PDB file of C-alpha atoms in Angstrom:
ATOM      1  CA  MET A   1      87.318 141.145 415.230  1.00 43.00           C
ATOM      2  CA  LEU A   2      89.678 139.054 413.117  1.00 43.00           C
ATOM      3  CA  SER A   3      92.550 137.311 414.850  1.00 48.00           C
ATOM      4  CA  ARG A   4      96.015 138.210 413.583  1.00 46.00           C
ATOM      5  CA  ARG A   5      96.465 134.680 412.218  1.00 49.00           C
ATOM      6  CA  ARG A   6      93.151 134.699 410.340  1.00 46.00           C
ATOM      7  CA  PHE A   7      93.793 138.191 409.006  1.00 39.00           C
ATOM      8  CA  SER A   8      97.198 137.065 407.772  1.00 47.00           C
ATOM      9  CA  VAL A   9      95.692 134.056 405.971  1.00 43.00           C
ATOM     10  CA  LEU A  10      92.989 136.176 404.333  1.00 42.00           C
ATOM     11  CA  SER A  11      95.557 138.742 403.273  1.00 46.00           C
ATOM     12  CA  SER A  12      97.684 136.029 401.666  1.00 46.00           C
ATOM     13  CA  VAL A  13      94.687 134.639 399.762  1.00 46.00           C
ATOM     14  CA  ALA A  14      93.765 138.115 398.563  1.00 44.00           C
ATOM     15  CA  ALA A  15      97.320 138.728 397.404  1.00 46.00           C
ATOM     16  CA  LEU A  16      97.314 135.496 395.411  1.00 49.00           C
ATOM     17  CA  ALA A  17      93.948 136.305 393.836  1.00 47.00           C
ATOM     18  CA  ALA A  18      94.870 139.882 392.926  1.00 45.00           C
ATOM     19  CA  PRO A  19      96.908 139.074 389.767  1.00 46.00           C
ATOM     20  CA  ALA A  20      94.126 136.838 388.447  1.00 45.00           C
ATOM     21  CA  ILE A  21      91.498 139.499 389.064  1.00 40.00           C
ATOM     22  CA  SER A  22      93.698 142.130 387.463  1.00 40.00           C
ATOM     23  CA  ALA A  23      94.337 139.915 384.426  1.00 42.00           C
ATOM     24  CA  ALA A  24      90.636 139.183 384.023  1.00 46.00           C
ATOM     25  CA  GLN A  25      89.914 142.889 383.985  1.00 52.00           C
ATOM     26  CA  THR A  26      92.584 143.721 381.401  1.00 68.00           C
ATOM     27  CA  PRO A  27      90.787 145.291 378.452  1.00 86.00           C
ATOM     28  CA  TRP A  28      90.957 143.531 375.105  1.00 94.00           C
ATOM     29  CA  PRO A  29      92.477 144.244 372.722  1.00 95.00           C
ATOM     30  CA  SER A  30      95.370 145.714 374.648  1.00 95.00           C
ATOM     31  CA  LYS A  31      97.829 145.688 371.735  1.00 95.00           C
ATOM     32  CA  PRO A  32      97.802 145.322 367.917  1.00 96.00           C
ATOM     33  CA  ILE A  33      96.078 142.189 366.584  1.00 97.00           C
ATOM     34  CA  ARG A  34      98.104 139.973 364.253  1.00 98.00           C
ATOM     35  CA  TRP A  35      95.904 138.555 361.482  1.00 98.00           C
ATOM     36  CA  ILE A  36      97.587 135.650 359.673  1.00 98.00           C
ATOM     37  CA  VAL A  37      96.698 135.080 356.017  1.00 95.00           C
ATOM     38  CA  ASN A  38      98.159 131.745 354.957  1.00 92.00           C
ATOM     39  CA  PHE A  39      98.032 132.588 351.239  1.00 88.00           C
ATOM     40  CA  PRO A  40      99.848 135.179 349.070  1.00 86.00           C
ATOM     41  CA  PRO A  41      98.675 138.784 348.675  1.00 87.00           C
ATOM     42  CA  ALA A  42      95.870 139.640 346.219  1.00 82.00           C
ATOM     43  CA  GLY A  43      94.119 136.261 346.487  1.00 83.00           C
ATOM     44  CA  ALA A  44      90.635 135.692 347.908  1.00 87.00           C
ATOM     45  CA  ALA A  45      91.897 135.039 351.453  1.00 91.00           C
ATOM     46  CA  ASP A  46      93.957 138.228 351.387  1.00 91.00           C
ATOM     47  CA  ILE A  47      91.135 140.384 349.996  1.00 91.00           C
ATOM     48  CA  LEU A  48      88.614 139.057 352.513  1.00 93.00           C
ATOM     49  CA  SER A  49      91.044 139.481 355.410  1.00 94.00           C
ATOM     50  CA  ARG A  50      91.977 143.057 354.540  1.00 94.00           C
ATOM     51  CA  THR A  51      88.343 144.001 354.013  1.00 94.00           C
ATOM     52  CA  LEU A  52      87.434 142.735 357.480  1.00 95.00           C
ATOM     53  CA  ALA A  53      90.602 144.112 359.084  1.00 94.00           C
ATOM     54  CA  ASP A  54      89.738 147.594 357.811  1.00 93.00           C
ATOM     55  CA  TYR A  55      86.211 147.212 359.160  1.00 93.00           C
ATOM     56  CA  PHE A  56      87.321 146.034 362.608  1.00 93.00           C
ATOM     57  CA  GLY A  57      90.278 148.380 362.988  1.00 86.00           C
ATOM     58  CA  SER A  58      88.116 151.409 363.742  1.00 83.00           C
ATOM     59  CA  ARG A  59      85.850 149.423 366.083  1.00 90.00           C
ATOM     60  CA  PHE A  60      88.539 147.890 368.279  1.00 92.00           C
ATOM     61  CA  GLY A  61      90.759 150.907 368.852  1.00 89.00           C
ATOM     62  CA  GLN A  62      93.872 148.899 367.990  1.00 93.00           C
ATOM     63  CA  PRO A  63      95.547 148.356 364.625  1.00 94.00           C
ATOM     64  CA  ILE A  64      95.028 145.005 362.914  1.00 96.00           C
ATOM     65  CA  ILE A  65      98.173 143.888 361.125  1.00 97.00           C
ATOM     66  CA  VAL A  66      97.530 141.547 358.183  1.00 97.00           C
ATOM     67  CA  ASP A  67     100.516 139.211 357.896  1.00 97.00           C
ATOM     68  CA  ASN A  68     100.776 137.010 354.781  1.00 95.00           C
ATOM     69  CA  LYS A  69     102.418 133.668 355.599  1.00 94.00           C
ATOM     70  CA  PRO A  70     101.851 131.413 352.566  1.00 91.00           C
ATOM     71  CA  GLY A  71     103.362 127.955 352.163  1.00 89.00           C
ATOM     72  CA  ALA A  72     102.598 124.234 352.260  1.00 88.00           C
ATOM     73  CA  GLY A  73      99.027 124.684 351.049  1.00 86.00           C
ATOM     74  CA  GLY A  74      98.145 127.007 353.917  1.00 92.00           C
ATOM     75  CA  LEU A  75      99.643 124.829 356.649  1.00 95.00           C
ATOM     76  CA  LEU A  76     102.554 127.158 357.422  1.00 95.00           C
ATOM     77  CA  GLY A  77     100.363 130.081 358.457  1.00 96.00           C
ATOM     78  CA  ALA A  78      97.936 127.851 360.343  1.00 98.00           C
ATOM     79  CA  ASP A  79     100.796 126.400 362.373  1.00 98.00           C
ATOM     80  CA  ILE A  80     101.781 129.900 363.549  1.00 98.00           C
ATOM     81  CA  VAL A  81      98.324 130.349 365.054  1.00 98.00           C
ATOM     82  CA  ALA A  82      98.275 126.821 366.491  1.00 98.00           C
ATOM     83  CA  LYS A  83     101.515 127.589 368.360  1.00 98.00           C
ATOM     84  CA  ALA A  84     100.070 130.820 369.804  1.00 98.00           C
ATOM     85  CA  ARG A  85      97.761 128.933 372.203  1.00 97.00           C
ATOM     86  CA  GLY A  86      96.091 131.294 374.662  1.00 97.00           C
ATOM     87  CA  ASP A  87      97.127 134.472 372.816  1.00 98.00           C
ATOM     88  CA  ALA A  88      93.943 136.437 372.108  1.00 97.00           C
ATOM     89  CA  HIS A  89      95.808 138.822 369.812  1.00 97.00           C
ATOM     90  CA  VAL A  90      96.588 136.228 367.088  1.00 98.00           C
ATOM     91  CA  VAL A  91      93.889 135.261 364.582  1.00 98.00           C
ATOM     92  CA  MET A  92      93.701 133.836 361.065  1.00 98.00           C
ATOM     93  CA  MET A  93      91.608 133.301 357.969  1.00 96.00           C
ATOM     94  CA  SER A  94      91.155 129.539 358.133  1.00 97.00           C
ATOM     95  CA  SER A  95      90.108 127.685 355.002  1.00 96.00           C
ATOM     96  CA  ALA A  96      89.257 124.432 353.302  1.00 95.00           C
ATOM     97  CA  ALA A  97      92.937 124.134 352.382  1.00 94.00           C
ATOM     98  CA  SER A  98      94.344 124.494 355.892  1.00 96.00           C
ATOM     99  CA  HIS A  99      91.537 122.915 357.914  1.00 98.00           C
ATOM    100  CA  GLY A 100      89.517 120.668 355.598  1.00 97.00           C
ATOM    101  CA  ILE A 101      91.957 119.155 353.098  1.00 96.00           C
ATOM    102  CA  GLY A 102      95.559 119.698 354.237  1.00 96.00           C
ATOM    103  CA  PRO A 103      95.225 117.770 357.519  1.00 97.00           C
ATOM    104  CA  VAL A 104      94.088 114.630 355.625  1.00 96.00           C
ATOM    105  CA  LEU A 105      96.350 115.134 352.586  1.00 95.00           C
ATOM    106  CA  TYR A 106      99.751 115.650 354.196  1.00 93.00           C
ATOM    107  CA  LYS A 107     101.389 113.000 356.351  1.00 89.00           C
ATOM    108  CA  ASP A 108     103.043 115.199 358.961  1.00 91.00           C
ATOM    109  CA  VAL A 109     100.675 118.063 359.724  1.00 96.00           C
ATOM    110  CA  PRO A 110     102.086 119.962 362.731  1.00 96.00           C
ATOM    111  CA  TYR A 111      98.727 120.860 364.269  1.00 98.00           C
ATOM    112  CA  ASP A 112      95.311 119.502 365.163  1.00 98.00           C
ATOM    113  CA  PRO A 113      92.772 121.328 362.916  1.00 98.00           C
ATOM    114  CA  LEU A 114      90.187 121.205 365.700  1.00 98.00           C
ATOM    115  CA  GLY A 115      91.976 121.045 369.048  1.00 98.00           C
ATOM    116  CA  ASP A 116      94.612 123.712 368.336  1.00 98.00           C
ATOM    117  CA  PHE A 117      92.154 126.448 367.334  1.00 98.00           C
ATOM    118  CA  THR A 118      89.114 128.385 368.473  1.00 98.00           C
ATOM    119  CA  HIS A 119      86.889 128.353 365.393  1.00 98.00           C
ATOM    120  CA  ILE A 120      84.645 131.394 365.490  1.00 98.00           C
ATOM    121  CA  HIS A 121      82.690 132.045 362.289  1.00 98.00           C
ATOM    122  CA  LEU A 122      82.331 131.082 358.644  1.00 98.00           C
ATOM    123  CA  VAL A 123      83.366 134.172 356.666  1.00 97.00           C
ATOM    124  CA  GLY A 124      82.496 133.413 353.057  1.00 96.00           C
ATOM    125  CA  THR A 125      81.851 130.758 350.429  1.00 97.00           C
ATOM    126  CA  PHE A 126      82.251 130.501 346.665  1.00 97.00           C
ATOM    127  CA  PRO A 127      82.216 127.765 344.020  1.00 97.00           C
ATOM    128  CA  SER A 128      84.839 126.084 341.928  1.00 97.00           C
ATOM    129  CA  VAL A 129      84.204 126.700 338.237  1.00 98.00           C
ATOM    130  CA  LEU A 130      84.973 124.402 335.311  1.00 98.00           C
ATOM    131  CA  ALA A 131      86.220 126.587 332.463  1.00 98.00           C
ATOM    132  CA  VAL A 132      87.561 126.365 328.928  1.00 98.00           C
ATOM    133  CA  ASN A 133      89.368 128.805 326.690  1.00 97.00           C
ATOM    134  CA  GLY A 134      87.119 131.622 325.505  1.00 97.00           C
ATOM    135  CA  GLY A 135      87.596 130.489 321.905  1.00 96.00           C
ATOM    136  CA  SER A 136      86.916 126.797 322.554  1.00 97.00           C
ATOM    137  CA  THR A 137      84.153 124.985 320.660  1.00 97.00           C
ATOM    138  CA  ILE A 138      83.155 123.319 323.952  1.00 98.00           C
ATOM    139  CA  SER A 139      80.215 125.111 325.547  1.00 97.00           C
ATOM    140  CA  THR A 140      78.811 122.534 328.032  1.00 98.00           C
ATOM    141  CA  VAL A 141      80.121 120.065 330.583  1.00 98.00           C
ATOM    142  CA  GLN A 142      78.441 117.251 328.652  1.00 98.00           C
ATOM    143  CA  GLN A 143      80.427 118.120 325.528  1.00 98.00           C
ATOM    144  CA  LEU A 144      83.660 118.012 327.537  1.00 98.00           C
ATOM    145  CA  VAL A 145      82.713 114.635 329.022  1.00 98.00           C
ATOM    146  CA  GLU A 146      81.823 113.201 325.600  1.00 97.00           C
ATOM    147  CA  LEU A 147      85.173 114.369 324.268  1.00 98.00           C
ATOM    148  CA  ALA A 148      86.925 112.665 327.182  1.00 97.00           C
ATOM    149  CA  ARG A 149      84.945 109.490 326.529  1.00 96.00           C
ATOM    150  CA  SER A 150      85.935 109.456 322.857  1.00 97.00           C
ATOM    151  CA  LYS A 151      89.605 110.203 323.608  1.00 95.00           C
ATOM    152  CA  PRO A 152      90.477 108.372 326.840  1.00 92.00           C
ATOM    153  CA  GLY A 153      93.302 110.073 328.730  1.00 91.00           C
ATOM    154  CA  GLU A 154      93.680 112.922 326.234  1.00 95.00           C
ATOM    155  CA  VAL A 155      91.370 115.483 327.799  1.00 97.00           C
ATOM    156  CA  THR A 156      93.337 117.471 330.361  1.00 98.00           C
ATOM    157  CA  TYR A 157      92.210 119.808 333.082  1.00 98.00           C
ATOM    158  CA  GLY A 158      94.470 122.007 335.153  1.00 97.00           C
ATOM    159  CA  SER A 159      94.338 123.230 338.723  1.00 95.00           C
ATOM    160  CA  GLY A 160      96.547 125.210 341.083  1.00 91.00           C
ATOM    161  CA  GLY A 161      98.166 122.035 342.454  1.00 90.00           C
ATOM    162  CA  ASN A 162      97.755 118.466 343.631  1.00 89.00           C
ATOM    163  CA  GLY A 163      95.313 118.107 346.493  1.00 90.00           C
ATOM    164  CA  THR A 164      93.780 121.543 346.089  1.00 92.00           C
ATOM    165  CA  MET A 165      90.022 121.910 346.313  1.00 94.00           C
ATOM    166  CA  ASN A 166      89.846 122.469 342.552  1.00 95.00           C
ATOM    167  CA  HIS A 167      91.804 119.284 341.858  1.00 95.00           C
ATOM    168  CA  LEU A 168      89.443 117.309 344.084  1.00 95.00           C
ATOM    169  CA  VAL A 169      86.337 118.753 342.421  1.00 97.00           C
ATOM    170  CA  GLY A 170      87.767 117.617 339.094  1.00 96.00           C
ATOM    171  CA  GLN A 171      88.087 114.132 340.553  1.00 94.00           C
ATOM    172  CA  LEU A 172      84.452 114.266 341.641  1.00 95.00           C
ATOM    173  CA  LEU A 173      83.483 115.109 338.062  1.00 97.00           C
ATOM    174  CA  ALA A 174      85.569 112.284 336.598  1.00 96.00           C
ATOM    175  CA  ARG A 175      83.988 109.829 339.054  1.00 94.00           C
ATOM    176  CA  SER A 176      80.464 111.102 338.445  1.00 96.00           C
ATOM    177  CA  ALA A 177      80.847 111.013 334.649  1.00 96.00           C
ATOM    178  CA  GLY A 178      82.676 107.680 334.636  1.00 95.00           C
ATOM    179  CA  VAL A 179      85.381 108.994 332.295  1.00 95.00           C
ATOM    180  CA  PRO A 180      89.089 109.656 332.786  1.00 92.00           C
ATOM    181  CA  LEU A 181      90.142 113.278 333.042  1.00 95.00           C
ATOM    182  CA  THR A 182      93.885 113.816 333.106  1.00 96.00           C
ATOM    183  CA  HIS A 183      94.848 116.246 335.834  1.00 96.00           C
ATOM    184  CA  ILE A 184      97.685 118.700 335.210  1.00 97.00           C
ATOM    185  CA  PRO A 185      98.864 120.278 338.474  1.00 94.00           C
ATOM    186  CA  TYR A 186     100.376 123.760 338.430  1.00 93.00           C
ATOM    187  CA  ARG A 187     102.138 125.722 341.123  1.00 87.00           C
ATOM    188  CA  GLY A 188      99.371 128.247 341.536  1.00 87.00           C
ATOM    189  CA  SER A 189      96.419 129.535 339.569  1.00 90.00           C
ATOM    190  CA  ALA A 190      98.206 132.058 337.339  1.00 91.00           C
ATOM    191  CA  PRO A 191     100.252 129.562 335.279  1.00 94.00           C
ATOM    192  CA  ALA A 192      97.230 127.251 335.006  1.00 95.00           C
ATOM    193  CA  MET A 193      95.048 130.037 333.612  1.00 95.00           C
ATOM    194  CA  ASN A 194      97.816 131.139 331.241  1.00 96.00           C
ATOM    195  CA  ASP A 195      98.081 127.624 329.820  1.00 98.00           C
ATOM    196  CA  LEU A 196      94.317 127.348 329.410  1.00 98.00           C
ATOM    197  CA  MET A 197      94.196 130.613 327.490  1.00 97.00           C
ATOM    198  CA  GLY A 198      97.259 129.528 325.518  1.00 97.00           C
ATOM    199  CA  GLY A 199      95.687 126.222 324.520  1.00 96.00           C
ATOM    200  CA  GLN A 200      98.100 123.943 326.400  1.00 97.00           C
ATOM    201  CA  ILE A 201      95.278 122.330 328.401  1.00 98.00           C
ATOM    202  CA  VAL A 202      91.669 121.605 327.445  1.00 98.00           C
ATOM    203  CA  ALA A 203      89.948 122.753 330.634  1.00 98.00           C
ATOM    204  CA  LEU A 204      90.579 124.281 334.037  1.00 98.00           C
ATOM    205  CA  MET A 205      88.962 123.931 337.446  1.00 98.00           C
ATOM    206  CA  GLU A 206      89.404 127.251 339.217  1.00 96.00           C
ATOM    207  CA  SER A 207      87.974 129.219 342.142  1.00 95.00           C
ATOM    208  CA  LEU A 208      85.478 131.904 341.149  1.00 96.00           C
ATOM    209  CA  PRO A 209      87.243 134.855 342.870  1.00 94.00           C
ATOM    210  CA  THR A 210      90.448 134.093 340.958  1.00 92.00           C
ATOM    211  CA  ALA A 211      88.840 133.618 337.544  1.00 95.00           C
ATOM    212  CA  ILE A 212      85.938 136.060 337.594  1.00 95.00           C
ATOM    213  CA  GLY A 213      87.790 138.796 335.707  1.00 95.00           C
ATOM    214  CA  TYR A 214      88.677 136.404 332.874  1.00 97.00           C
ATOM    215  CA  PHE A 215      85.049 135.358 332.535  1.00 97.00           C
ATOM    216  CA  THR A 216      83.980 138.987 332.307  1.00 95.00           C
ATOM    217  CA  SER A 217      86.560 139.699 329.601  1.00 97.00           C
ATOM    218  CA  GLY A 218      85.635 136.578 327.632  1.00 97.00           C
ATOM    219  CA  ARG A 219      89.129 135.107 327.712  1.00 98.00           C
ATOM    220  CA  MET A 220      87.754 132.109 329.619  1.00 98.00           C
ATOM    221  CA  ARG A 221      84.300 130.521 329.411  1.00 98.00           C
ATOM    222  CA  PRO A 222      82.627 129.022 332.515  1.00 98.00           C
ATOM    223  CA  LEU A 223      80.827 125.710 331.972  1.00 98.00           C
ATOM    224  CA  ALA A 224      79.516 124.892 335.454  1.00 98.00           C
ATOM    225  CA  VAL A 225      79.798 125.858 339.110  1.00 98.00           C
ATOM    226  CA  SER A 226      80.205 123.426 341.980  1.00 98.00           C
ATOM    227  CA  GLU A 227      77.694 124.729 344.518  1.00 97.00           C
ATOM    228  CA  VAL A 228      74.086 123.594 344.886  1.00 97.00           C
ATOM    229  CA  GLU A 229      72.775 126.912 343.566  1.00 97.00           C
ATOM    230  CA  ARG A 230      73.980 129.106 340.739  1.00 97.00           C
ATOM    231  CA  SER A 231      76.330 131.934 341.609  1.00 97.00           C
ATOM    232  CA  ALA A 232      74.917 135.453 341.576  1.00 96.00           C
ATOM    233  CA  SER A 233      78.122 136.454 339.778  1.00 96.00           C
ATOM    234  CA  LEU A 234      77.524 133.886 336.989  1.00 97.00           C
ATOM    235  CA  PRO A 235      73.733 133.669 336.749  1.00 97.00           C
ATOM    236  CA  ASP A 236      73.797 132.087 333.276  1.00 97.00           C
ATOM    237  CA  THR A 237      76.207 129.308 334.252  1.00 98.00           C
ATOM    238  CA  PRO A 238      74.547 126.073 335.416  1.00 98.00           C
ATOM    239  CA  THR A 239      75.535 124.031 338.429  1.00 98.00           C
ATOM    240  CA  PHE A 240      77.069 120.597 337.838  1.00 98.00           C
ATOM    241  CA  ARG A 241      73.814 119.115 339.127  1.00 98.00           C
ATOM    242  CA  GLU A 242      71.840 121.042 336.541  1.00 98.00           C
ATOM    243  CA  ALA A 243      74.273 119.735 333.933  1.00 97.00           C
ATOM    244  CA  GLY A 244      73.472 116.162 334.987  1.00 97.00           C
ATOM    245  CA  PHE A 245      76.297 115.387 337.425  1.00 97.00           C
ATOM    246  CA  GLN A 246      74.545 114.976 340.762  1.00 96.00           C
ATOM    247  CA  ASP A 247      77.591 114.080 342.867  1.00 94.00           C
ATOM    248  CA  VAL A 248      79.664 117.105 341.899  1.00 97.00           C
ATOM    249  CA  VAL A 249      78.805 119.460 344.742  1.00 97.00           C
ATOM    250  CA  SER A 250      81.391 121.406 346.664  1.00 96.00           C
ATOM    251  CA  THR A 251      81.867 124.763 348.328  1.00 96.00           C
ATOM    252  CA  ASN A 252      85.142 126.577 348.843  1.00 96.00           C
ATOM    253  CA  TRP A 253      85.112 128.270 352.230  1.00 97.00           C
ATOM    254  CA  PHE A 254      87.019 130.688 354.382  1.00 97.00           C
ATOM    255  CA  GLY A 255      86.412 131.159 358.073  1.00 97.00           C
ATOM    256  CA  PHE A 256      87.712 133.093 361.039  1.00 98.00           C
ATOM    257  CA  SER A 257      89.704 131.283 363.719  1.00 98.00           C
ATOM    258  CA  ALA A 258      91.865 132.174 366.690  1.00 98.00           C
ATOM    259  CA  ALA A 259      94.356 130.250 368.782  1.00 97.00           C
ATOM    260  CA  ALA A 260      93.050 127.659 371.224  1.00 98.00           C
ATOM    261  CA  ASP A 261      92.327 128.570 374.851  1.00 98.00           C
ATOM    262  CA  ILE A 262      91.624 132.262 374.349  1.00 98.00           C
ATOM    263  CA  PRO A 263      89.201 133.854 376.862  1.00 97.00           C
ATOM    264  CA  ARG A 264      85.607 132.938 376.153  1.00 97.00           C
ATOM    265  CA  ASP A 265      84.458 136.558 376.229  1.00 96.00           C
ATOM    266  CA  VAL A 266      86.943 137.414 373.474  1.00 97.00           C
ATOM    267  CA  ALA A 267      85.720 134.526 371.310  1.00 98.00           C
ATOM    268  CA  LEU A 268      82.113 135.605 371.843  1.00 97.00           C
ATOM    269  CA  ARG A 269      82.926 139.189 370.929  1.00 96.00           C
ATOM    270  CA  TRP A 270      84.609 138.087 367.708  1.00 97.00           C
ATOM    271  CA  GLU A 271      81.601 135.936 366.850  1.00 97.00           C
ATOM    272  CA  THR A 272      79.226 138.850 367.378  1.00 97.00           C
ATOM    273  CA  GLU A 273      81.437 141.293 365.477  1.00 96.00           C
ATOM    274  CA  ILE A 274      81.776 139.026 362.435  1.00 96.00           C
ATOM    275  CA  ALA A 275      78.050 138.308 362.401  1.00 95.00           C
ATOM    276  CA  THR A 276      77.529 142.070 362.265  1.00 95.00           C
ATOM    277  CA  ALA A 277      80.250 142.672 359.685  1.00 95.00           C
ATOM    278  CA  ARG A 278      78.775 140.176 357.217  1.00 92.00           C
ATOM    279  CA  GLN A 279      75.745 142.451 356.900  1.00 92.00           C
ATOM    280  CA  SER A 280      77.733 145.653 356.473  1.00 93.00           C
ATOM    281  CA  PRO A 281      77.265 147.249 353.008  1.00 94.00           C
ATOM    282  CA  GLN A 282      81.025 147.856 352.886  1.00 91.00           C
ATOM    283  CA  VAL A 283      81.804 144.170 353.436  1.00 94.00           C
ATOM    284  CA  VAL A 284      78.975 142.789 351.279  1.00 94.00           C
ATOM    285  CA  GLU A 285      80.062 144.964 348.339  1.00 94.00           C
ATOM    286  CA  ALA A 286      83.731 143.954 348.626  1.00 93.00           C
ATOM    287  CA  PHE A 287      82.828 140.270 348.822  1.00 95.00           C
ATOM    288  CA  ALA A 288      80.401 140.475 345.876  1.00 94.00           C
ATOM    289  CA  LYS A 289      83.080 141.976 343.620  1.00 93.00           C
ATOM    290  CA  ILE A 290      85.001 138.698 343.755  1.00 93.00           C
ATOM    291  CA  GLY A 291      81.998 136.377 343.811  1.00 95.00           C
ATOM    292  CA  VAL A 292      82.019 135.547 347.523  1.00 96.00           C
ATOM    293  CA  LYS A 293      78.835 135.028 349.531  1.00 95.00           C
ATOM    294  CA  PRO A 294      79.096 136.020 353.247  1.00 95.00           C
ATOM    295  CA  GLY A 295      78.932 133.011 355.580  1.00 95.00           C
ATOM    296  CA  ALA A 296      76.142 132.608 358.120  1.00 95.00           C
ATOM    297  CA  LEU A 297      77.560 129.894 360.412  1.00 97.00           C
ATOM    298  CA  GLY A 298      78.652 130.872 363.919  1.00 98.00           C
ATOM    299  CA  ALA A 299      81.158 129.041 366.100  1.00 98.00           C
ATOM    300  CA  ALA A 300      79.259 125.766 366.536  1.00 98.00           C
ATOM    301  CA  GLY A 301      78.142 125.537 362.908  1.00 98.00           C
ATOM    302  CA  TYR A 302      81.572 126.428 361.547  1.00 98.00           C
ATOM    303  CA  THR A 303      83.281 123.838 363.759  1.00 98.00           C
ATOM    304  CA  ASP A 304      80.813 121.194 362.549  1.00 98.00           C
ATOM    305  CA  LEU A 305      81.537 122.171 358.943  1.00 98.00           C
ATOM    306  CA  ILE A 306      85.263 121.604 359.472  1.00 98.00           C
ATOM    307  CA  LYS A 307      84.596 118.197 361.036  1.00 98.00           C
ATOM    308  CA  SER A 308      82.439 117.100 358.101  1.00 97.00           C
ATOM    309  CA  GLU A 309      84.902 118.400 355.497  1.00 97.00           C
ATOM    310  CA  LEU A 310      87.784 116.451 357.062  1.00 97.00           C
ATOM    311  CA  VAL A 311      85.776 113.245 356.695  1.00 97.00           C
ATOM    312  CA  ARG A 312      84.568 113.991 353.180  1.00 95.00           C
ATOM    313  CA  TRP A 313      87.890 114.924 351.630  1.00 95.00           C
ATOM    314  CA  LYS A 314      89.741 112.083 353.301  1.00 95.00           C
ATOM    315  CA  ASP A 315      87.455 109.710 351.390  1.00 92.00           C
ATOM    316  CA  VAL A 316      88.020 111.502 348.061  1.00 91.00           C
ATOM    317  CA  ILE A 317      91.792 111.644 348.577  1.00 92.00           C
ATOM    318  CA  GLN A 318      92.060 107.967 349.460  1.00 92.00           C
ATOM    319  CA  ALA A 319      89.740 106.867 346.624  1.00 87.00           C
ATOM    320  CA  GLY A 320      91.787 108.818 344.089  1.00 84.00           C
ATOM    321  CA  ASN A 321      95.163 107.909 345.621  1.00 88.00           C
ATOM    322  CA  ILE A 322      95.958 111.625 345.634  1.00 89.00           C
ATOM    323  CA  ARG A 323      99.227 112.863 347.049  1.00 85.00           C
ATOM    324  CA  ALA A 324     100.531 116.336 347.765  1.00 81.00           C
ATOM    325  CA  ASP A 325     103.084 117.889 345.421  1.00 65.00           C
TER     326      ASP A 325
END
């Protein structure tokens, strides 16, 4: 038989352990999931997020609320998730902008792109595309480069802003070709595309999901894509490597991340669910419409990708003396 003293001690220990046991057994998700999109509505990040949110909503038994929080090149929305440490009901669509470029472009980034997040899965990838006006006489990258060589400083290319992935890919091209290309930064893709079609700039470096409709209509002409392989959406458009510019290789990427310190079983479930979703006909079709290829990297591979991108773009930014707007 237990002595009264020993029984009392055991009872106290059990009482202390009870909340922890109860918390561990709390089903997840136990409330709506807040999905942060750190870019405006209707862009690639928003489309991908809403596609996946619709897919997961019926599987989880809780609504998934997509919350657009654009600003500061994606840093504003990322900071919301970084500050939600331990909250398993806050997730985001992380990206090259918020986790590969922004942290090495801006001076005062309010979060650690690795330590303040649980990176779970690469969601999708797509190339940057060098484009000209649909009526331009330029039909190859080499022709554009030769024009820039014959008119130093006069050949302009636009992008959605200083320090964006598309700006940096343009810098890679200028370095690889050994010619100056004058960058014209815009506040977003729409005004940049309008000026290209209006003849105010010679060329444009743009993300495929944003520009794909203009290529289909013929209002813009793609010259090359930045990935190692041609895009299934633009099968007749060569890669920069095929065009003779070996160093111009880059992939735009979006991934799925949660706040740091969430329960491991929740992170593992997300990883499994996204791996399954990327093979769903519903998801594959939605991604293909905007030229996005589903990502195959799980948590470890996606985290390694972010690490390598931080190193790579820091070098490009410093070499080009690039500053944020």
